[in-house]
mmCIF file of C-alpha atoms in Angstrom:
data_model
loop_
_atom_site.group_PDB
_atom_site.id
_atom_site.type_symbol
_atom_site.label_atom_id
_atom_site.label_comp_id
_atom_site.label_asym_id
_atom_site.label_seq_id
_atom_site.Cartn_x
_atom_site.Cartn_y
_atom_site.Cartn_z
ATOM 1 C CA MET A 1 0.000 0.000 0.000
ATOM 2 C CA ALA A 2 1.263 3.463 -0.857
ATOM 3 C CA PRO A 3 2.155 5.697 2.103
ATOM 4 C CA VAL A 4 -0.473 8.164 3.248
ATOM 5 C CA GLY A 5 -0.341 11.356 1.193
ATOM 6 C CA VAL A 6 1.476 9.687 -1.708
ATOM 7 C CA LYS A 7 -0.583 9.280 -4.836
ATOM 8 C CA ARG A 8 -0.345 5.775 -6.218
ATOM 9 C CA ARG A 9 0.830 5.823 -9.833
ATOM 10 C CA ARG A 10 -1.629 4.386 -12.298
ATOM 11 C CA MET A 11 -0.435 1.327 -14.180
ATOM 12 C CA LEU A 12 -0.163 2.092 -17.889
ATOM 13 C CA ALA A 13 -1.600 -0.343 -20.397
ATOM 14 C CA PRO A 14 0.851 -1.813 -22.922
ATOM 15 C CA LEU A 15 1.043 -0.011 -26.237
ATOM 16 C CA PRO A 16 -0.778 -1.598 -29.180
ATOM 17 C CA GLU A 17 1.524 -3.542 -31.481
ATOM 18 C CA GLY A 18 1.740 -0.865 -34.179
ATOM 19 C CA LEU A 19 2.599 1.880 -31.703
ATOM 20 C CA ARG A 20 5.005 -0.392 -29.857
ATOM 21 C CA GLN A 21 6.962 -0.884 -33.074
ATOM 22 C CA ILE A 22 7.098 2.868 -33.675
ATOM 23 C CA HIS A 23 8.255 3.421 -30.096
ATOM 24 C CA ALA A 24 10.999 0.811 -30.512
ATOM 25 C CA ALA A 25 12.087 2.374 -33.802
ATOM 26 C CA PHE A 26 12.594 5.734 -32.090
ATOM 27 C CA GLU A 27 14.674 4.070 -29.392
ATOM 28 C CA GLY A 28 16.843 2.563 -32.132
ATOM 29 C CA ILE A 29 17.732 6.004 -33.519
ATOM 30 C CA ALA A 30 20.365 6.352 -30.795
ATOM 31 C CA HIS A 31 22.298 3.500 -32.434
ATOM 32 C CA GLN A 32 21.367 4.347 -36.031
ATOM 33 C CA PRO A 33 20.928 8.139 -36.239
ATOM 34 C CA ASP A 34 20.714 8.066 -40.036
ATOM 35 C CA THR A 35 17.352 6.278 -39.768
ATOM 36 C CA VAL A 36 15.585 9.258 -38.175
ATOM 37 C CA GLY A 37 13.978 10.346 -41.441
ATOM 38 C CA GLU A 38 12.588 6.895 -42.166
ATOM 39 C CA VAL A 39 11.328 6.460 -38.600
ATOM 40 C CA LEU A 40 9.580 9.833 -38.638
ATOM 41 C CA LYS A 41 7.963 9.023 -41.978
ATOM 42 C CA ARG A 42 6.594 5.753 -40.589
ATOM 43 C CA ALA A 43 5.433 7.490 -37.434
ATOM 44 C CA CYS A 44 3.535 10.179 -39.345
ATOM 45 C CA GLU A 45 1.813 7.528 -41.460
ATOM 46 C CA THR A 46 0.733 5.483 -38.439
ATOM 47 C CA VAL A 47 -2.985 5.460 -37.701
ATOM 48 C CA TRP A 48 -3.568 6.018 -34.004
ATOM 49 C CA PRO A 49 -6.037 3.607 -32.354
ATOM 50 C CA SER A 50 -9.220 4.925 -30.806
ATOM 51 C CA GLU A 51 -7.920 4.534 -27.249
ATOM 52 C CA LYS A 52 -6.210 7.615 -25.839
ATOM 53 C CA GLY A 53 -2.605 7.124 -24.798
ATOM 54 C CA ASP A 54 -0.500 8.596 -22.021
ATOM 55 C CA LEU A 55 2.332 10.975 -22.884
ATOM 56 C CA PHE A 56 4.424 9.510 -20.056
ATOM 57 C CA GLN A 57 4.828 6.396 -22.196
ATOM 58 C CA TRP A 58 6.322 8.496 -24.972
ATOM 59 C CA SER A 59 8.856 10.465 -22.931
ATOM 60 C CA ALA A 60 11.809 8.747 -24.635
ATOM 61 C CA VAL A 61 10.325 9.557 -28.045
ATOM 62 C CA LEU A 62 9.772 13.170 -26.998
ATOM 63 C CA ASP A 63 13.477 13.331 -26.154
ATOM 64 C CA VAL A 64 14.331 12.231 -29.699
ATOM 65 C CA LEU A 65 11.932 14.773 -31.193
ATOM 66 C CA ASP A 66 13.353 17.474 -28.937
ATOM 67 C CA ALA A 67 16.885 16.677 -30.110
ATOM 68 C CA GLU A 68 15.885 16.886 -33.774
ATOM 69 C CA LEU A 69 13.995 20.157 -33.333
ATOM 70 C CA GLY A 70 16.961 21.587 -31.463
ATOM 71 C CA LYS A 71 19.368 21.121 -34.372
ATOM 72 C CA GLU A 72 20.089 24.415 -36.112
ATOM 73 C CA ASP A 73 20.989 22.656 -39.375
ATOM 74 C CA ALA A 74 18.164 20.104 -39.391
ATOM 75 C CA ALA A 75 16.625 19.417 -42.788
ATOM 76 C CA LYS A 76 13.215 20.964 -43.388
ATOM 77 C CA GLU A 77 11.653 17.538 -43.988
ATOM 78 C CA ILE A 78 12.912 16.272 -40.629
ATOM 79 C CA VAL A 79 11.663 19.352 -38.773
ATOM 80 C CA ILE A 80 8.209 19.185 -40.351
ATOM 81 C CA ALA A 81 7.890 15.443 -39.695
ATOM 82 C CA ALA A 82 9.015 15.889 -36.077
ATOM 83 C CA LEU A 83 6.439 18.634 -35.564
ATOM 84 C CA ARG A 84 3.690 16.581 -37.186
ATOM 85 C CA PHE A 85 4.336 13.548 -34.999
ATOM 86 C CA THR A 86 4.590 15.813 -31.965
ATOM 87 C CA ARG A 87 1.115 17.065 -32.774
ATOM 88 C CA THR A 88 -0.125 13.483 -33.201
ATOM 89 C CA LEU A 89 1.183 12.544 -29.765
ATOM 90 C CA LEU A 90 -0.323 15.606 -28.123
ATOM 91 C CA GLU A 91 -3.697 15.074 -29.785
ATOM 92 C CA ASN A 92 -3.888 11.427 -28.787
ATOM 93 C CA CYS A 93 -2.358 11.419 -25.310
ATOM 94 C CA SER A 94 -3.268 12.694 -21.889
ATOM 95 C CA ASN A 95 -0.784 14.396 -19.534
ATOM 96 C CA ARG A 96 0.306 16.979 -22.091
ATOM 97 C CA HIS A 97 2.130 18.849 -19.349
ATOM 98 C CA VAL A 98 4.945 16.328 -19.888
ATOM 99 C CA TYR A 99 5.803 18.162 -23.115
ATOM 100 C CA ASN A 100 8.710 20.548 -22.591
ATOM 101 C CA SER A 101 10.142 21.689 -25.941
ATOM 102 C CA TYR A 102 8.711 25.193 -25.901
ATOM 103 C CA GLU A 103 12.039 26.907 -26.533
ATOM 104 C CA HIS A 104 12.348 25.070 -29.853
ATOM 105 C CA LEU A 105 8.819 26.069 -30.843
ATOM 106 C CA GLN A 106 9.642 29.705 -30.105
ATOM 107 C CA ARG A 107 12.760 29.545 -32.265
ATOM 108 C CA LEU A 108 11.015 27.751 -35.129
ATOM 109 C CA LEU A 109 8.363 30.470 -35.282
ATOM 110 C CA GLU A 110 11.201 32.543 -36.759
ATOM 111 C CA SER A 111 11.709 30.083 -39.615
ATOM 112 C CA PRO A 112 11.698 31.702 -43.078
ATOM 113 C CA ASP A 113 9.698 28.715 -44.330
ATOM 114 C CA TRP A 114 5.942 29.134 -43.962
ATOM 115 C CA GLU A 115 5.341 25.359 -43.798
ATOM 116 C CA VAL A 116 7.498 25.102 -40.688
ATOM 117 C CA VAL A 117 5.703 28.055 -39.089
ATOM 118 C CA VAL A 118 2.301 26.510 -39.834
ATOM 119 C CA CYS A 119 3.387 23.200 -38.287
ATOM 120 C CA VAL A 120 4.528 25.010 -35.140
ATOM 121 C CA LEU A 121 1.219 26.864 -34.920
ATOM 122 C CA ARG A 122 -0.635 23.564 -35.227
ATOM 123 C CA VAL A 123 1.331 22.140 -32.306
ATOM 124 C CA LEU A 124 0.582 25.272 -30.289
ATOM 125 C CA SER A 125 -3.120 24.989 -31.125
ATOM 126 C CA VAL A 126 -3.189 21.575 -29.429
ATOM 127 C CA LEU A 127 -1.223 22.820 -26.435
ATOM 128 C CA ALA A 128 -3.604 25.760 -26.097
ATOM 129 C CA THR A 129 -6.489 23.468 -25.144
ATOM 130 C CA PRO A 130 -5.695 22.223 -21.609
ATOM 131 C CA ARG A 131 -5.214 24.807 -18.890
ATOM 132 C CA SER A 132 -1.959 23.174 -17.746
ATOM 133 C CA THR A 133 -0.172 24.032 -21.009
ATOM 134 C CA ARG A 134 -2.246 27.025 -22.119
ATOM 135 C CA GLN A 135 -0.564 29.186 -19.496
ATOM 136 C CA LEU A 136 2.857 28.415 -21.014
ATOM 137 C CA ILE A 137 1.730 29.667 -24.424
ATOM 138 C CA GLY A 138 0.524 32.796 -22.658
ATOM 139 C CA GLU A 139 4.068 33.717 -21.644
ATOM 140 C CA ALA A 140 5.479 36.962 -23.016
ATOM 141 C CA GLN A 141 7.844 35.340 -25.541
ATOM 142 C CA PHE A 142 5.032 33.443 -27.241
ATOM 143 C CA VAL A 143 2.554 36.309 -27.066
ATOM 144 C CA SER A 144 4.980 38.749 -28.686
ATOM 145 C CA ARG A 145 5.714 36.336 -31.534
ATOM 146 C CA LEU A 146 2.074 35.418 -32.087
ATOM 147 C CA THR A 147 1.147 39.100 -32.067
ATOM 148 C CA ALA A 148 3.747 39.792 -34.742
ATOM 149 C CA LEU A 149 2.523 36.871 -36.860
ATOM 150 C CA SER A 150 -1.067 38.083 -36.524
ATOM 151 C CA SER A 151 -0.141 41.411 -38.118
ATOM 152 C CA THR A 152 -1.276 42.113 -41.655
ATOM 153 C CA TRP A 153 0.396 44.056 -44.416
ATOM 154 C CA THR A 154 1.533 47.618 -43.633
ATOM 155 C CA GLY A 155 2.654 46.488 -40.185
ATOM 156 C CA SER A 156 -0.406 47.158 -38.069
ATOM 157 C CA THR A 157 -2.935 44.776 -36.594
ATOM 158 C CA ASP A 158 -5.822 46.355 -38.498
ATOM 159 C CA GLY A 159 -3.821 46.972 -41.674
ATOM 160 C CA LEU A 160 -4.646 48.959 -44.788
ATOM 161 C CA VAL A 161 -4.932 45.917 -47.037
ATOM 162 C CA SER A 162 -7.798 43.550 -46.261
ATOM 163 C CA LEU A 163 -7.153 39.824 -46.040
ATOM 164 C CA SER A 164 -9.664 39.152 -48.799
ATOM 165 C CA ALA A 165 -7.806 41.562 -51.073
ATOM 166 C CA CYS A 166 -4.539 39.764 -50.333
ATOM 167 C CA CYS A 167 -6.004 36.518 -51.650
ATOM 168 C CA ARG A 168 -6.829 38.008 -55.053
ATOM 169 C CA GLU A 169 -4.560 37.590 -58.037
ATOM 170 C CA ASP A 170 -4.460 41.283 -58.913
ATOM 171 C CA VAL A 171 -3.188 43.402 -56.021
ATOM 172 C CA SER A 172 -1.732 46.222 -58.096
ATOM 173 C CA ALA A 173 -3.997 48.725 -56.326
ATOM 174 C CA TRP A 174 -2.415 47.817 -52.979
ATOM 175 C CA MET A 175 1.155 47.104 -54.088
ATOM 176 C CA ALA A 176 2.571 50.292 -52.555
ATOM 177 C CA GLN A 177 1.025 49.599 -49.142
ATOM 178 C CA GLY A 178 1.715 45.879 -49.180
ATOM 179 C CA THR A 179 5.417 46.189 -49.966
ATOM 180 C CA THR A 180 6.083 48.887 -47.375
ATOM 181 C CA VAL A 181 7.584 48.099 -43.976
ATOM 182 C CA ARG A 182 6.215 50.438 -41.317
ATOM 183 C CA MET A 183 7.184 50.155 -37.691
ATOM 184 C CA GLN A 184 7.377 52.443 -34.696
ATOM 185 C CA LEU A 185 9.307 51.571 -31.573
ATOM 186 C CA TYR A 186 10.388 53.419 -28.477
ATOM 187 C CA ARG A 187 13.976 52.896 -27.421
ATOM 188 C CA THR A 188 14.751 53.288 -23.737
ATOM 189 C CA GLY A 189 18.079 54.554 -22.484
ATOM 190 C CA GLY A 190 19.490 51.089 -21.899
ATOM 191 C CA GLU A 191 18.424 49.613 -25.241
ATOM 192 C CA GLY A 192 20.184 51.796 -27.765
ATOM 193 C CA GLN A 193 23.595 51.246 -29.253
ATOM 194 C CA GLU A 194 26.400 53.684 -28.606
ATOM 195 C CA GLY A 195 25.450 57.078 -29.984
ATOM 196 C CA LYS A 196 21.741 56.258 -30.048
ATOM 197 C CA GLY A 197 19.698 57.802 -27.275
ATOM 198 C CA GLU A 198 16.237 56.933 -26.082
ATOM 199 C CA GLY A 199 13.159 58.051 -27.946
ATOM 200 C CA LEU A 200 10.752 57.171 -30.726
ATOM 201 C CA THR A 201 12.160 55.477 -33.828
ATOM 202 C CA VAL A 202 10.117 55.293 -37.018
ATOM 203 C CA ILE A 203 11.047 52.755 -39.690
ATOM 204 C CA ASN A 204 9.464 53.310 -43.081
ATOM 205 C CA ILE A 205 10.837 51.297 -46.017
ATOM 206 C CA HIS A 206 9.077 51.432 -49.378
ATOM 207 C CA ASN A 207 9.285 48.724 -52.049
ATOM 208 C CA ALA A 208 10.900 46.228 -49.700
ATOM 209 C CA HIS A 209 10.597 43.538 -52.373
ATOM 210 C CA THR A 210 13.100 45.397 -54.561
ATOM 211 C CA CYS A 211 15.753 45.887 -51.866
ATOM 212 C CA LEU A 212 19.089 44.286 -52.683
ATOM 213 C CA GLY A 213 20.031 41.161 -50.760
ATOM 214 C CA ASP A 214 18.004 38.435 -49.102
ATOM 215 C CA THR A 215 15.634 39.029 -46.203
ATOM 216 C CA GLU A 216 18.268 38.315 -43.565
ATOM 217 C CA GLU A 217 20.742 40.766 -45.096
ATOM 218 C CA ILE A 218 18.133 43.502 -45.431
ATOM 219 C CA PHE A 219 16.950 42.885 -41.881
ATOM 220 C CA GLN A 220 20.472 43.249 -40.526
ATOM 221 C CA ARG A 221 20.976 46.524 -42.396
ATOM 222 C CA ILE A 222 17.770 47.927 -40.906
ATOM 223 C CA VAL A 223 18.787 46.816 -37.409
ATOM 224 C CA ASP A 224 22.189 48.464 -37.761
ATOM 225 C CA GLU A 225 20.866 51.671 -39.309
ATOM 226 C CA HIS A 226 18.086 52.214 -36.774
ATOM 227 C CA SER A 227 19.723 50.539 -33.780
ATOM 228 C CA VAL A 228 16.701 48.280 -33.307
ATOM 229 C CA PRO A 229 16.694 46.624 -29.850
ATOM 230 C CA ALA A 230 16.633 42.821 -29.779
ATOM 231 C CA ALA A 231 13.142 42.818 -28.270
ATOM 232 C CA HIS A 232 11.788 44.186 -31.572
ATOM 233 C CA HIS A 233 13.758 41.961 -33.955
ATOM 234 C CA PHE A 234 11.089 39.314 -34.468
ATOM 235 C CA ALA A 235 8.341 41.843 -35.205
ATOM 236 C CA LEU A 236 10.593 43.718 -37.627
ATOM 237 C CA LYS A 237 11.678 40.588 -39.465
ATOM 238 C CA THR A 238 8.074 39.400 -39.733
ATOM 239 C CA ARG A 239 6.945 42.685 -41.272
ATOM 240 C CA LEU A 240 9.873 42.607 -43.669
ATOM 241 C CA ARG A 241 8.988 39.073 -44.743
ATOM 242 C CA LEU A 242 5.361 40.088 -45.258
ATOM 243 C CA ALA A 243 6.331 43.063 -47.405
ATOM 244 C CA ARG A 244 8.699 41.024 -49.559
ATOM 245 C CA ALA A 245 6.107 38.263 -49.971
ATOM 246 C CA PHE A 246 3.296 40.586 -51.039
ATOM 247 C CA PRO A 247 3.896 40.521 -54.833
ATOM 248 C CA ASP A 248 3.563 36.706 -54.897
ATOM 249 C CA LEU A 249 0.003 35.310 -54.776
ATOM 250 C CA GLU A 250 0.892 31.962 -53.217
ATOM 251 C CA ALA A 251 3.120 33.599 -50.608
ATOM 252 C CA ARG A 252 0.342 36.052 -49.692
ATOM 253 C CA ARG A 253 -2.160 33.258 -49.233
ATOM 254 C CA GLN A 254 0.283 31.311 -47.113
ATOM 255 C CA TRP A 255 0.872 34.251 -44.800
ATOM 256 C CA VAL A 256 -2.857 34.964 -44.564
ATOM 257 C CA ARG A 257 -3.132 31.418 -43.274
ATOM 258 C CA VAL A 258 -0.372 32.055 -40.733
ATOM 259 C CA HIS A 259 -2.099 35.277 -39.675
ATOM 260 C CA MET A 260 -5.408 33.532 -39.021
ATOM 261 C CA MET A 261 -3.819 30.670 -37.076
ATOM 262 C CA ALA A 262 -1.754 33.034 -34.922
ATOM 263 C CA THR A 263 -4.788 35.206 -34.226
ATOM 264 C CA THR A 264 -6.806 32.257 -32.902
ATOM 265 C CA LEU A 265 -4.038 31.469 -30.402
ATOM 266 C CA LEU A 266 -3.975 34.931 -28.840
#
């Protein structure tokens, strides 16, 4: 009998055969790391049984997924598959509070690839359901990133270009607004670089899609020129990516999707 005041741990039922094989395959990655892609592919194709599982049983697998998501040079296919199986586990298991890879989700929200961002938002949408994990998504780091992703073109939450207009093929009437990066930030005394005092900074860049260099290079030039504090980097980069994506129909539709998903999480 368990001592008084100590909660007796519930015995976990054995995993069904199909899931047991997937679990064993993840454990084998430690000895054969080059099989991670194949294992993730099998895992994502696995049909989960009707019975709900327990995330405690998948802690070793979560460690593998955490390691893959933590790699800076991980292939896009591996990252997306790891996020998809993470979502599968969270959707089909209780005790979601066991999940603890939030720092990787925060970093991956900065990915230049919209598919990765969408996969992260889908994981967050599952974590937003129970109160035990919802409060973690409500932390300042997540809220600031989700707020930035919920912005529309022209860099404000209400925007000058409607979402319906962004989904049309012809956006010539809104090209000037859509390709402009607008941002206002207030720099405190301790945030500025040497020679930059506190005060209001206004960033206004027209035709961002024609700027020389890739998005990262342009972003760094803006940061250096305006001495943008680190706390505003994600919002600035997001608005720059939006402006540079505006001329492309598919890119606009993808970022409208990101906007709507981020908005529902706030």
